[in-house]
PDB file of C-alpha atoms in Angstrom:
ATOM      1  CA  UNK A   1      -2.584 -24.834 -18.037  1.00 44.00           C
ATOM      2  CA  UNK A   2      -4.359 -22.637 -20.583  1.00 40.00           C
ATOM      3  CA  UNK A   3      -5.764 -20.486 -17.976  1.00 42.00           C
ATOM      4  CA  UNK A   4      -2.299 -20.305 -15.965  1.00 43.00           C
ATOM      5  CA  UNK A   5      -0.771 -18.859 -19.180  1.00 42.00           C
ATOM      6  CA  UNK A   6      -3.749 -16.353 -19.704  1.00 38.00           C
ATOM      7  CA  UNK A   7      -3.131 -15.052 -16.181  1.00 40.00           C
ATOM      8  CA  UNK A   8       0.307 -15.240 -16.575  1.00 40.00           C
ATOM      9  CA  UNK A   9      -0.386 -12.974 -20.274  1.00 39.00           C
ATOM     10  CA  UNK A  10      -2.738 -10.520 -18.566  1.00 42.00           C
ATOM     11  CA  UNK A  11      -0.411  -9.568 -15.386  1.00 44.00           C
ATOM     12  CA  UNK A  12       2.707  -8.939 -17.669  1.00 43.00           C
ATOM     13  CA  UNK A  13       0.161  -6.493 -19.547  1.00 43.00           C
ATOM     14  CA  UNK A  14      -0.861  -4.632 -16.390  1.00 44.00           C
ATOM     15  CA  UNK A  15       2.048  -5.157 -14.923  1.00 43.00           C
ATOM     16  CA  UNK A  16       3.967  -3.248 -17.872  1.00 42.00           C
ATOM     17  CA  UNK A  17       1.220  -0.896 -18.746  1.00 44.00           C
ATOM     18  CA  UNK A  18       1.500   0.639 -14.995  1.00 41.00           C
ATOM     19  CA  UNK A  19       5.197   0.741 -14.955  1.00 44.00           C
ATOM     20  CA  UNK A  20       4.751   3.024 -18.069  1.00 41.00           C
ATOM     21  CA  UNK A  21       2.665   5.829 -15.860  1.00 60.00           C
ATOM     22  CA  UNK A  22       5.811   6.048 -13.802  1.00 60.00           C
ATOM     23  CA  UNK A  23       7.702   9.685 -13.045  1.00 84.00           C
ATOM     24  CA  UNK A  24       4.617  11.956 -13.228  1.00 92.00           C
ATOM     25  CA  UNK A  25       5.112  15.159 -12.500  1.00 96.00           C
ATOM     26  CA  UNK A  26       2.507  17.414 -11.291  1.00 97.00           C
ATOM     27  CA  UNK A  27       2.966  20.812 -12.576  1.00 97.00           C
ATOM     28  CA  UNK A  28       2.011  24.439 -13.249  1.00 97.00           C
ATOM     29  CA  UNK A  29       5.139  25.906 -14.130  1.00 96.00           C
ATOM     30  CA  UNK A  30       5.752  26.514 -17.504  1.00 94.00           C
ATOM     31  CA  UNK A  31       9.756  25.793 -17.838  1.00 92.00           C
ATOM     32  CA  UNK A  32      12.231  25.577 -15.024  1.00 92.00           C
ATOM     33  CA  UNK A  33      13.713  29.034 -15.260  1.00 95.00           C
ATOM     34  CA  UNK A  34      13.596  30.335 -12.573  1.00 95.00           C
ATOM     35  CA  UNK A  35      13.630  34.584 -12.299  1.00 94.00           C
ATOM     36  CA  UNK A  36      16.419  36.258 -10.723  1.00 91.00           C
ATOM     37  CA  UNK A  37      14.491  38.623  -8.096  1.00 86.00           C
ATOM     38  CA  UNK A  38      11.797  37.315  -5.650  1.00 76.00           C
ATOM     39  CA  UNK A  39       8.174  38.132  -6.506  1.00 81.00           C
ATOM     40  CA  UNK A  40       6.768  38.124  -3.145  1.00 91.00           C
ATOM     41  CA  UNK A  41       7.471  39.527   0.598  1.00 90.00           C
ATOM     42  CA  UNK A  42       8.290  36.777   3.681  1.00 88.00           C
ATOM     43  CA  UNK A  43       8.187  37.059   7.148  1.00 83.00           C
ATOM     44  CA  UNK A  44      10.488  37.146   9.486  1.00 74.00           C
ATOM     45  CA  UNK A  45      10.271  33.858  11.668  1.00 68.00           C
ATOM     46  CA  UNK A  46       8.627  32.034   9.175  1.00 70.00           C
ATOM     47  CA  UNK A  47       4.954  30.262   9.336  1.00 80.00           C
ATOM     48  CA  UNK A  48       4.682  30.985   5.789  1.00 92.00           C
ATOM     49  CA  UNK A  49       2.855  28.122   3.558  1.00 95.00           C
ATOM     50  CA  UNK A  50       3.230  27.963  -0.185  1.00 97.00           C
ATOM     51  CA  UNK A  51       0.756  25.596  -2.256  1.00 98.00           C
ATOM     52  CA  UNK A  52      -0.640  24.424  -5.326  1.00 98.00           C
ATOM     53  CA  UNK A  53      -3.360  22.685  -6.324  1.00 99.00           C
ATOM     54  CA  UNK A  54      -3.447  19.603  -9.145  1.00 98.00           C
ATOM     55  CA  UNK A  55      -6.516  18.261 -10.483  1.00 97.00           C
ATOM     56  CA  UNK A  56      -5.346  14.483 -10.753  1.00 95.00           C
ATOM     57  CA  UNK A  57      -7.026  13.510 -14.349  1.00 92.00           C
ATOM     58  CA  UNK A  58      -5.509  16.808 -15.830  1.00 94.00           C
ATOM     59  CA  UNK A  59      -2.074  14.694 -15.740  1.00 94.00           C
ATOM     60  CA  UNK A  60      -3.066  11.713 -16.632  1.00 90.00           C
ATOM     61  CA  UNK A  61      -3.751   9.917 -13.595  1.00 90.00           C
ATOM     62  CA  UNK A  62      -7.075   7.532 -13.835  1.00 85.00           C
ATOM     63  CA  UNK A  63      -9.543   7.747 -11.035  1.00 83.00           C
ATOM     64  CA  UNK A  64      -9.225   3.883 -10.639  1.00 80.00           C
ATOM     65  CA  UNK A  65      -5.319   4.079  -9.851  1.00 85.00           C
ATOM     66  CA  UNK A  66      -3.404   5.368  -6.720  1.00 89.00           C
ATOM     67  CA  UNK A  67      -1.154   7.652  -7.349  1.00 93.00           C
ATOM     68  CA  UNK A  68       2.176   7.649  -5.102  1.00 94.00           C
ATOM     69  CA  UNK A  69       3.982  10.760  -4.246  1.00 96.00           C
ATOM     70  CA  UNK A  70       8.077  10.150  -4.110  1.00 96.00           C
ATOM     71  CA  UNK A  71       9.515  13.415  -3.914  1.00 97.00           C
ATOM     72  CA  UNK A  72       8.327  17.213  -4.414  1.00 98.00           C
ATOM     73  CA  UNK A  73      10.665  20.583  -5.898  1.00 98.00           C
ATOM     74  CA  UNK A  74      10.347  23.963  -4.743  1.00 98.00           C
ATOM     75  CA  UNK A  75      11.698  27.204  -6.246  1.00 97.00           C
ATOM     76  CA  UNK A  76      14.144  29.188  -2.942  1.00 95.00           C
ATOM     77  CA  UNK A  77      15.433  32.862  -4.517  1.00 94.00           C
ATOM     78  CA  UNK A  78      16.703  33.135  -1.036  1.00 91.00           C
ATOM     79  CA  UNK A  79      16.963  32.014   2.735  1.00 90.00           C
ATOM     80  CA  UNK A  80      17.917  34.958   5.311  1.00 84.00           C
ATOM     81  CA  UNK A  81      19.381  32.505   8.202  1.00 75.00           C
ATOM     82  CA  UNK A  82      19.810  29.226   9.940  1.00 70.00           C
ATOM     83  CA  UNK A  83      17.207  27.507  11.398  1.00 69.00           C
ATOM     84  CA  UNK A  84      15.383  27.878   7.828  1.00 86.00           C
ATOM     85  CA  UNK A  85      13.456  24.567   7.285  1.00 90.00           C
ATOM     86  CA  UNK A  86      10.502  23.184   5.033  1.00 94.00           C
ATOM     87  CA  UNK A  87       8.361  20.272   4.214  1.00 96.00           C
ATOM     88  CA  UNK A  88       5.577  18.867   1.920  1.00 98.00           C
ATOM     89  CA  UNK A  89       2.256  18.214   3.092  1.00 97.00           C
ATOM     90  CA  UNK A  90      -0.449  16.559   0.838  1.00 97.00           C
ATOM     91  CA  UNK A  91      -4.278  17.112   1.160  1.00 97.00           C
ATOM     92  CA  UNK A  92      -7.627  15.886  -0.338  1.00 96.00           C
ATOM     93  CA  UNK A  93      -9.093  18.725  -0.926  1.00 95.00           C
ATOM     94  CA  UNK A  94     -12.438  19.687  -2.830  1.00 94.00           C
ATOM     95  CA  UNK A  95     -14.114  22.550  -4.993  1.00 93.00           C
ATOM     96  CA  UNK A  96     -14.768  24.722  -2.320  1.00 94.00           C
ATOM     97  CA  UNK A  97     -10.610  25.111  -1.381  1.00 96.00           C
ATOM     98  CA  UNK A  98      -9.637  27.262   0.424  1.00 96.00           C
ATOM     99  CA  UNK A  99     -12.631  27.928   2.643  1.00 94.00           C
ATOM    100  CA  UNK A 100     -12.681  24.077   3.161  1.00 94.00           C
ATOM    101  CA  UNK A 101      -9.368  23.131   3.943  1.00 93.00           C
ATOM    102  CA  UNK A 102      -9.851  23.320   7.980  1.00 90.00           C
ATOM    103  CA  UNK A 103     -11.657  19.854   7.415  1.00 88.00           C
ATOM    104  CA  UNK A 104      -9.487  18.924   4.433  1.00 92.00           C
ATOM    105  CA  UNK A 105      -7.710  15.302   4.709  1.00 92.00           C
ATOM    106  CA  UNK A 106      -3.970  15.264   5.343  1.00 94.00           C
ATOM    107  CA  UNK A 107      -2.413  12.352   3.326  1.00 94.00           C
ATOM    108  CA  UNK A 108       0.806  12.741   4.991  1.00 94.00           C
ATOM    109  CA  UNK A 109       4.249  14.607   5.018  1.00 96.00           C
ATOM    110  CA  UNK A 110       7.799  14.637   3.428  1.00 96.00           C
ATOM    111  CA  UNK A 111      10.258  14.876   6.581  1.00 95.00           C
ATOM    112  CA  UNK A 112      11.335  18.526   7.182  1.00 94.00           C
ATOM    113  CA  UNK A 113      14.496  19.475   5.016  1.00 94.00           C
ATOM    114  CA  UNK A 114      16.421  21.817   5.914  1.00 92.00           C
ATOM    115  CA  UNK A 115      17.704  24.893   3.519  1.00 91.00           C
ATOM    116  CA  UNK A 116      20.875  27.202   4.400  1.00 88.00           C
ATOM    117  CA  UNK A 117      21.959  30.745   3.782  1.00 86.00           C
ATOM    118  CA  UNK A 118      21.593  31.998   0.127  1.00 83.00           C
ATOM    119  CA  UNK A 119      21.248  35.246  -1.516  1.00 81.00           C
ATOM    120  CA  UNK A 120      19.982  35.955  -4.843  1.00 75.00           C
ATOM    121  CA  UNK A 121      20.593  32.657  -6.106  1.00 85.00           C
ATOM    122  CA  UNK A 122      17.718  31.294  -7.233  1.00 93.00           C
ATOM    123  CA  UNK A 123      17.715  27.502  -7.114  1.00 94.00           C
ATOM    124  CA  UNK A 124      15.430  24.264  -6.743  1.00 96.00           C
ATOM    125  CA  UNK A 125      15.198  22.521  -3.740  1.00 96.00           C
ATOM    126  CA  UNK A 126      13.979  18.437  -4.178  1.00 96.00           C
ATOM    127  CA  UNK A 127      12.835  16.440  -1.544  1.00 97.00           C
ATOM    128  CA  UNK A 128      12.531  12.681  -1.524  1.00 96.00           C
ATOM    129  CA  UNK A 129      10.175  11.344   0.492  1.00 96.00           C
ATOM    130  CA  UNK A 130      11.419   9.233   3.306  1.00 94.00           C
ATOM    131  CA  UNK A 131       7.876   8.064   3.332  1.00 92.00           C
ATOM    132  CA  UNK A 132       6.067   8.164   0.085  1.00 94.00           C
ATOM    133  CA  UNK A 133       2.577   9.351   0.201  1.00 94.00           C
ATOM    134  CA  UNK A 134       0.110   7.683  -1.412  1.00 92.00           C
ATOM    135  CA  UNK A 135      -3.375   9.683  -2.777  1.00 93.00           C
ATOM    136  CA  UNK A 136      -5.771   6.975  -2.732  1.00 90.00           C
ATOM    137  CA  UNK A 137      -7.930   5.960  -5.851  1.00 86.00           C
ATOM    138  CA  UNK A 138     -11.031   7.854  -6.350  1.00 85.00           C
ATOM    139  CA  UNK A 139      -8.960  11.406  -5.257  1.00 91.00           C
ATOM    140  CA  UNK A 140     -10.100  14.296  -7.561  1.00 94.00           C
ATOM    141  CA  UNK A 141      -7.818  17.246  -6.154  1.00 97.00           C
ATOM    142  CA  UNK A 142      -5.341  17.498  -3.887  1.00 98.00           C
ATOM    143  CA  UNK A 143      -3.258  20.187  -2.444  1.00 98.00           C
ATOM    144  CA  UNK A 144       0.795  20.511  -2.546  1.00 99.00           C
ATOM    145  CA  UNK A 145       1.508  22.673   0.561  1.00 98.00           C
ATOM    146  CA  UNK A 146       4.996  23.720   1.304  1.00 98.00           C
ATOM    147  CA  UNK A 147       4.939  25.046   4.983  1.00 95.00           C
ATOM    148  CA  UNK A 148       8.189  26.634   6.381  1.00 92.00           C
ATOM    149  CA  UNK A 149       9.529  24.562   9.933  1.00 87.00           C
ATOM    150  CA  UNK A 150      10.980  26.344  12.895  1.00 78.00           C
ATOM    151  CA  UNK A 151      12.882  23.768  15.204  1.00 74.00           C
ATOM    152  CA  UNK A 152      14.532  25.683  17.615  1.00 71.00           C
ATOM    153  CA  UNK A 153      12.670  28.867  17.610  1.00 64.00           C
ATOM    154  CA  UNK A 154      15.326  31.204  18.832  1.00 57.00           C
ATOM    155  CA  UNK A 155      16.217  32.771  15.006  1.00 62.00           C
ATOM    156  CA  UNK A 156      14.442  35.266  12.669  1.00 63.00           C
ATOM    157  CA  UNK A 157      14.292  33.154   9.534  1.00 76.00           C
ATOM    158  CA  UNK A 158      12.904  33.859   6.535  1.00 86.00           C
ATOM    159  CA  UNK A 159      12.344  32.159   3.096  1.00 91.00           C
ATOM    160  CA  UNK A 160      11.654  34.047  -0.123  1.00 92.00           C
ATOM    161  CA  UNK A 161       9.658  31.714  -2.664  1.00 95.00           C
ATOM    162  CA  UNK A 162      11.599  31.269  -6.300  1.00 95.00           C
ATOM    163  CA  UNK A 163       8.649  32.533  -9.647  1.00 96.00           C
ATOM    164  CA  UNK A 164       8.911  31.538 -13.068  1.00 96.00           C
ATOM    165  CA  UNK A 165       7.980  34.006 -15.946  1.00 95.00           C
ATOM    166  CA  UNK A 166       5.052  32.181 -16.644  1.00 95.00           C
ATOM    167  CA  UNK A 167       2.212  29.547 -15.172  1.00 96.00           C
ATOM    168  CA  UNK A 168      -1.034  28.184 -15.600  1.00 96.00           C
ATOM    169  CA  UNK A 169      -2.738  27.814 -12.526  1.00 97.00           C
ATOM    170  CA  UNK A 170      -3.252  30.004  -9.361  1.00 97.00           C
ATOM    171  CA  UNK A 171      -0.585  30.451  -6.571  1.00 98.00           C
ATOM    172  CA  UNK A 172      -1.758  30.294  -3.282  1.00 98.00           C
ATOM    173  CA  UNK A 173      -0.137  32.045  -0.324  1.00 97.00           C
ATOM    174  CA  UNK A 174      -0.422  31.846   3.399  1.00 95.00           C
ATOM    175  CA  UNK A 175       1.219  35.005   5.406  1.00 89.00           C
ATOM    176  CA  UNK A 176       2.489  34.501   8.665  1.00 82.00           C
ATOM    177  CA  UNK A 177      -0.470  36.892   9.955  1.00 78.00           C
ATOM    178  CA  UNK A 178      -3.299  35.608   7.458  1.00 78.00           C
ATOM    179  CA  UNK A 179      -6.255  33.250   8.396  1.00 83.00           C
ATOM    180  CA  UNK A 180      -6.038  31.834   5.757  1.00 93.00           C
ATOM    181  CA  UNK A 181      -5.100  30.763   1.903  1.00 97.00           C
ATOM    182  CA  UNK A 182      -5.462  33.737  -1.166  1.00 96.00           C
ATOM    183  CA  UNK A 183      -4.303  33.816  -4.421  1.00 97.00           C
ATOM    184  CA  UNK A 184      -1.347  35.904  -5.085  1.00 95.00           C
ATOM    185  CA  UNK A 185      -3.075  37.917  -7.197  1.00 95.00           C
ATOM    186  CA  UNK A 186      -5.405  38.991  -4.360  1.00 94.00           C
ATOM    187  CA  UNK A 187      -3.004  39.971  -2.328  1.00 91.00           C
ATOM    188  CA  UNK A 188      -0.864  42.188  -5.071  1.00 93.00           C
ATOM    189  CA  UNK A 189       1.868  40.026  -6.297  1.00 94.00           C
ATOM    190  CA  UNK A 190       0.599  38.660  -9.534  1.00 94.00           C
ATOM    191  CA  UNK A 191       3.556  37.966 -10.778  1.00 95.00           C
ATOM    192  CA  UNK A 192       4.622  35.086  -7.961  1.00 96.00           C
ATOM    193  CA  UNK A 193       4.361  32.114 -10.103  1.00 97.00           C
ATOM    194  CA  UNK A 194       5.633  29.479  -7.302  1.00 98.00           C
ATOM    195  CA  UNK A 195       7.582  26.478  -8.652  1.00 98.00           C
ATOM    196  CA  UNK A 196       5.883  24.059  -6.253  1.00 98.00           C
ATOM    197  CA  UNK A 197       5.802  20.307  -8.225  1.00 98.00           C
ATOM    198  CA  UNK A 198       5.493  16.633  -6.991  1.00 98.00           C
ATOM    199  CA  UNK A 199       6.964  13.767  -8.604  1.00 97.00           C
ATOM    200  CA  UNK A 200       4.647   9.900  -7.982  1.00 96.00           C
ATOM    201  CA  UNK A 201       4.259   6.809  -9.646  1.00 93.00           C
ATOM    202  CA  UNK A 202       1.180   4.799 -10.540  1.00 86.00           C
ATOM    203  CA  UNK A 203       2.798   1.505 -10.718  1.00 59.00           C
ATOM    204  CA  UNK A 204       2.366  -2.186  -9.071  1.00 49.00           C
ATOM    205  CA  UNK A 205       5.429  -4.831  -9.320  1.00 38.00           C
ATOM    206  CA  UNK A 206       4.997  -8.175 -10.395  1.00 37.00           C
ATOM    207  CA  UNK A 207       5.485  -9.783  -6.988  1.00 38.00           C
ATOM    208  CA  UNK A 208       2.621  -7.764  -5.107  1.00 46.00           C
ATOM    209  CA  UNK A 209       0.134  -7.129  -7.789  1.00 47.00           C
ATOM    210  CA  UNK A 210      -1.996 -10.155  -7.095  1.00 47.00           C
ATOM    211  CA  UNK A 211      -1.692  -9.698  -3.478  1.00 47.00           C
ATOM    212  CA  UNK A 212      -2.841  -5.965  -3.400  1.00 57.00           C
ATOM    213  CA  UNK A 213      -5.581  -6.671  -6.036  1.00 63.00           C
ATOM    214  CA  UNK A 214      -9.096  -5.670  -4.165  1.00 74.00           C
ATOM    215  CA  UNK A 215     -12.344  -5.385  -5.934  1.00 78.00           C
ATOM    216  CA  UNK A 216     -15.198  -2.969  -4.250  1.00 84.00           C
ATOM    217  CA  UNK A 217     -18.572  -4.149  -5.808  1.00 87.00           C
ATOM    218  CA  UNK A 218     -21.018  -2.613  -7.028  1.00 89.00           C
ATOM    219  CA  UNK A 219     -19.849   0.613  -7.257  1.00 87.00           C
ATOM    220  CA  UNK A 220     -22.382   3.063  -7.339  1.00 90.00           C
ATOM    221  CA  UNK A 221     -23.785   1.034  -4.831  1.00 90.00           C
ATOM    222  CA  UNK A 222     -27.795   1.128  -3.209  1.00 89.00           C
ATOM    223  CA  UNK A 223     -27.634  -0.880  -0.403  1.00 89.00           C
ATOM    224  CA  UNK A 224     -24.305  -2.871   0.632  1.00 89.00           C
ATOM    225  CA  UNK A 225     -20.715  -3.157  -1.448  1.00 90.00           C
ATOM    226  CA  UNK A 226     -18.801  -6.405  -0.854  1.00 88.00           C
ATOM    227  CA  UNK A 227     -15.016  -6.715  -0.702  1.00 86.00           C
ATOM    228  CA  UNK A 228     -13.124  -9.247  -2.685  1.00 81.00           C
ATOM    229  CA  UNK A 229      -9.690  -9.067  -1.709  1.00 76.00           C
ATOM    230  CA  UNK A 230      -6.296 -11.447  -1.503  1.00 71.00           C
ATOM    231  CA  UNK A 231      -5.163  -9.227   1.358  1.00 73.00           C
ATOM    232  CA  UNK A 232      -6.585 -10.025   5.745  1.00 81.00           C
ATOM    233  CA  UNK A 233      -8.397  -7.092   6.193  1.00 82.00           C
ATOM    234  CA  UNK A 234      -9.615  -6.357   9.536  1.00 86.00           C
ATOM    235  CA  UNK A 235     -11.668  -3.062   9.674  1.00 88.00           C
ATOM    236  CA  UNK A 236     -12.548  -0.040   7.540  1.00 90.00           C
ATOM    237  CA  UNK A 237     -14.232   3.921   7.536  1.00 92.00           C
ATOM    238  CA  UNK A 238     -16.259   5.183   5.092  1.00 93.00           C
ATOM    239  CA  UNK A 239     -15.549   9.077   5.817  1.00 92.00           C
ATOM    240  CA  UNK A 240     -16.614  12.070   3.477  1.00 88.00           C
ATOM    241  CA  UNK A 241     -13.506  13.327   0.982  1.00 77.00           C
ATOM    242  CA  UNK A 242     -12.623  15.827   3.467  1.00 76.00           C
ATOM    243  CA  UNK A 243     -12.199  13.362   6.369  1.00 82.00           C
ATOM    244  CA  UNK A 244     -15.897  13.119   8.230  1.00 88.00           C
ATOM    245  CA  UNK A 245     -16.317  10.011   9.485  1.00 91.00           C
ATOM    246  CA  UNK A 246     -19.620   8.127   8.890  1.00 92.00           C
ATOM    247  CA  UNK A 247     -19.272   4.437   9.902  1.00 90.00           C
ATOM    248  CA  UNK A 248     -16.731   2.268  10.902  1.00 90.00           C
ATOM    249  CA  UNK A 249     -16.330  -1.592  11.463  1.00 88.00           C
ATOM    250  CA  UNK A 250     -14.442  -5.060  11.546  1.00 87.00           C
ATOM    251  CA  UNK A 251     -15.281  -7.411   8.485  1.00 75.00           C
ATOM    252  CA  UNK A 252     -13.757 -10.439   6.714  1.00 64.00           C
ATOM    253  CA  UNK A 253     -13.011 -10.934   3.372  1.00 52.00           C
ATOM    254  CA  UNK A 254     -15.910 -10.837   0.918  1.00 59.00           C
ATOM    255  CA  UNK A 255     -18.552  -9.302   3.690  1.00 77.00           C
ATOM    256  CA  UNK A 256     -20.580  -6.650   2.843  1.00 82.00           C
ATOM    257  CA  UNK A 257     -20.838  -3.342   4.414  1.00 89.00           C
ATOM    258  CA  UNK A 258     -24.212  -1.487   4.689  1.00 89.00           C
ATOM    259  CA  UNK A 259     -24.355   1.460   3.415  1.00 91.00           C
ATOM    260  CA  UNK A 260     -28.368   1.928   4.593  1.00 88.00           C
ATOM    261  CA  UNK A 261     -27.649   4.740   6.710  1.00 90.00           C
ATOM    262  CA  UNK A 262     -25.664   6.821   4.172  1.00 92.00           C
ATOM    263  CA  UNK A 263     -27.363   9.908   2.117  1.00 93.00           C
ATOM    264  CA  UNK A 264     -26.766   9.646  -1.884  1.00 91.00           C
ATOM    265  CA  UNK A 265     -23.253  10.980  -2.456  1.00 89.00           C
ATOM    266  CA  UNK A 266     -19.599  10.149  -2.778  1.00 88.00           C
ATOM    267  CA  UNK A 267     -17.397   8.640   0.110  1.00 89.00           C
ATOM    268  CA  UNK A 268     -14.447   7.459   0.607  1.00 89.00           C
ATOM    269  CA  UNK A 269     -13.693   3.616   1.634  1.00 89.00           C
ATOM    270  CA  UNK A 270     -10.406   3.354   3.748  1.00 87.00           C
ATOM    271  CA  UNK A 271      -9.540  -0.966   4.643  1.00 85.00           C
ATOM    272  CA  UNK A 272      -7.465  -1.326   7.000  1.00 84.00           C
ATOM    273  CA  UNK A 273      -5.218  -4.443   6.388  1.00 81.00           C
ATOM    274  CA  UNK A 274      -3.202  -6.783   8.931  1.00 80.00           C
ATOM    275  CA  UNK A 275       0.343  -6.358   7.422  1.00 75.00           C
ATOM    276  CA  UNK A 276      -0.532  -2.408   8.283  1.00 75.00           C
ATOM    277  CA  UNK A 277      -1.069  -1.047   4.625  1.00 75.00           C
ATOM    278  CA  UNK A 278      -4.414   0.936   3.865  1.00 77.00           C
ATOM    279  CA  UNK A 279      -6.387   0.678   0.819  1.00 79.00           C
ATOM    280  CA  UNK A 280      -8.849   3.377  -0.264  1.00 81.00           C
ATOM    281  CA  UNK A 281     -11.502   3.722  -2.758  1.00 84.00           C
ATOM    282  CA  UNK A 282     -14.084   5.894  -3.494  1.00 85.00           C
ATOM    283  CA  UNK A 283     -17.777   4.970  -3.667  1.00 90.00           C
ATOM    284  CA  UNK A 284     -20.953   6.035  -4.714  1.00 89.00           C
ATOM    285  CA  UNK A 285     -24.049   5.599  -2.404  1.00 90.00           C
ATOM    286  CA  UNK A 286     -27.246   6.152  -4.989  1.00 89.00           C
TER     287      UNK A 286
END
């Protein structure tokens, strides 16, 4: 009964202590003002992409937690016709972004939200996920892409991205005739300071806590990591943090995997479980 009480003790704790790490906001915006004339060109017909990049531990969030994406803001000064949709996309992304974002791993997506006519009125747009994305444990970076949709494809839309005054982090910008990402700055409009945030929680209710609890050890590992788990899992990948896939495999749980035939580095453990839900953590391979 002592013990039951202990356990009992211990999950309120974590239980409360992750409910506090609720509503983060991932930002580089510094205020919400947004400035009454657009900062930077668009093109007409869209496949324009808009993105930021967050360092996870700069906000807070603890390597060991998952952080869970609910809904994301963007600054509009102004949409030039129907037609005129966007949506969020989350990556894993490394040091090397944006040369390395062709292999890059795609989380997942808000749905695509439409936005209507609107001249020089500068205003944020919110999304809330339909489908919350979750950025696995272990993440270091990630990348907060707003990419303008085109449904119908018989309109000229355009979307002109909404600055504030003042920032702390780089804008990136992808034309609608550019290979890639560059920084605003490279490409002559230092002063488009995008207001691109995400809201997530790092939280675990009471009634699934014990169920979702895994434990991946050891971690650095030499040889083999074993599972410990409450959940039926039924495979896993170990892939690189940009999405390579290494090995793959069926197990029960407590088996260990062999990690023999991986090089010393950092991977990324996605299990597979039978109710559908994936749980990912990073590992070490010394």
């Amino acid at each position: 009964m002592k013990s039951l009480r202990l356990f009992v003790v211990l999950l309120v704790l974590v239980t409360t202590n992750l409910r506090a790490q609720s509503g983060i906001v991932l930002s580089h915006s510094i205020g919400n003002d947004l400035l009454p004339d657009g900062k930077i060109f668009a093109c007409s017909g869209g496949g324009l992409r808009w993105a930021r990049t967050f360092v996870l531990e700069d906000f807070g969030i603890e390597p060991d937690k998952d952080f869970v994406i609910t809904s994301g803001d963007m600054g509009i000064h102004s949409v030039s016709s129907f037609d005129t949709n966007i949506k969020f996309n989350i990556y894993i992304i490394d040091q090397n972004f944006p040369e390395s974002l062709p292999s890059a791993t795609l989380l997942g997506s808000s749905q695509v939200y439409p936005l209507y006519y609107s001249s020089g009125l500068p205003q944020i747009k919110t999304i809330t996920f339909d489908t919350p994305v979750t950025v696995p444990a272990g993440t270091e970076i990630i990348l907060v892409e707003v990419e303008q949709v085109q449904l119908y494809g018989n309109s000229s839309p355009a979307i002109f991205a909404a600055s504030t005054a003042e920032d702390n982090d780089v804008s990136w910008f992808k034309s609608c005739v550019a290979p890639g990402y560059m920084d605003t700055v490279d490409v002559n409009y230092p002063d488009a300071n995008f207001y691109i945030t995400v809201t997530g929680d790092i939280t675990a209710s009471t009634e699934n806590f014990v169920y979702n609890y895994i434990d991946v050890y050891p971690n650095p590992a030499r040889d083999n990591i074993n599972i410990k788990t409450h959940k039926n899992l039924k495979s896993y990948e170990i892939t690189s943090l940009l999405g390579q896939v290494f090995t793959k495999g069926s197990f029960q749980s407590g088996q260990s995997i062999d990690l023999g035939n991986l090089n010393t580095g950092v991977y990324l453990l996605s299990m597979y479980a039978d109710d559908g839900s994936t749980i990912s953590r990073k590992i070490v391979k010394e």
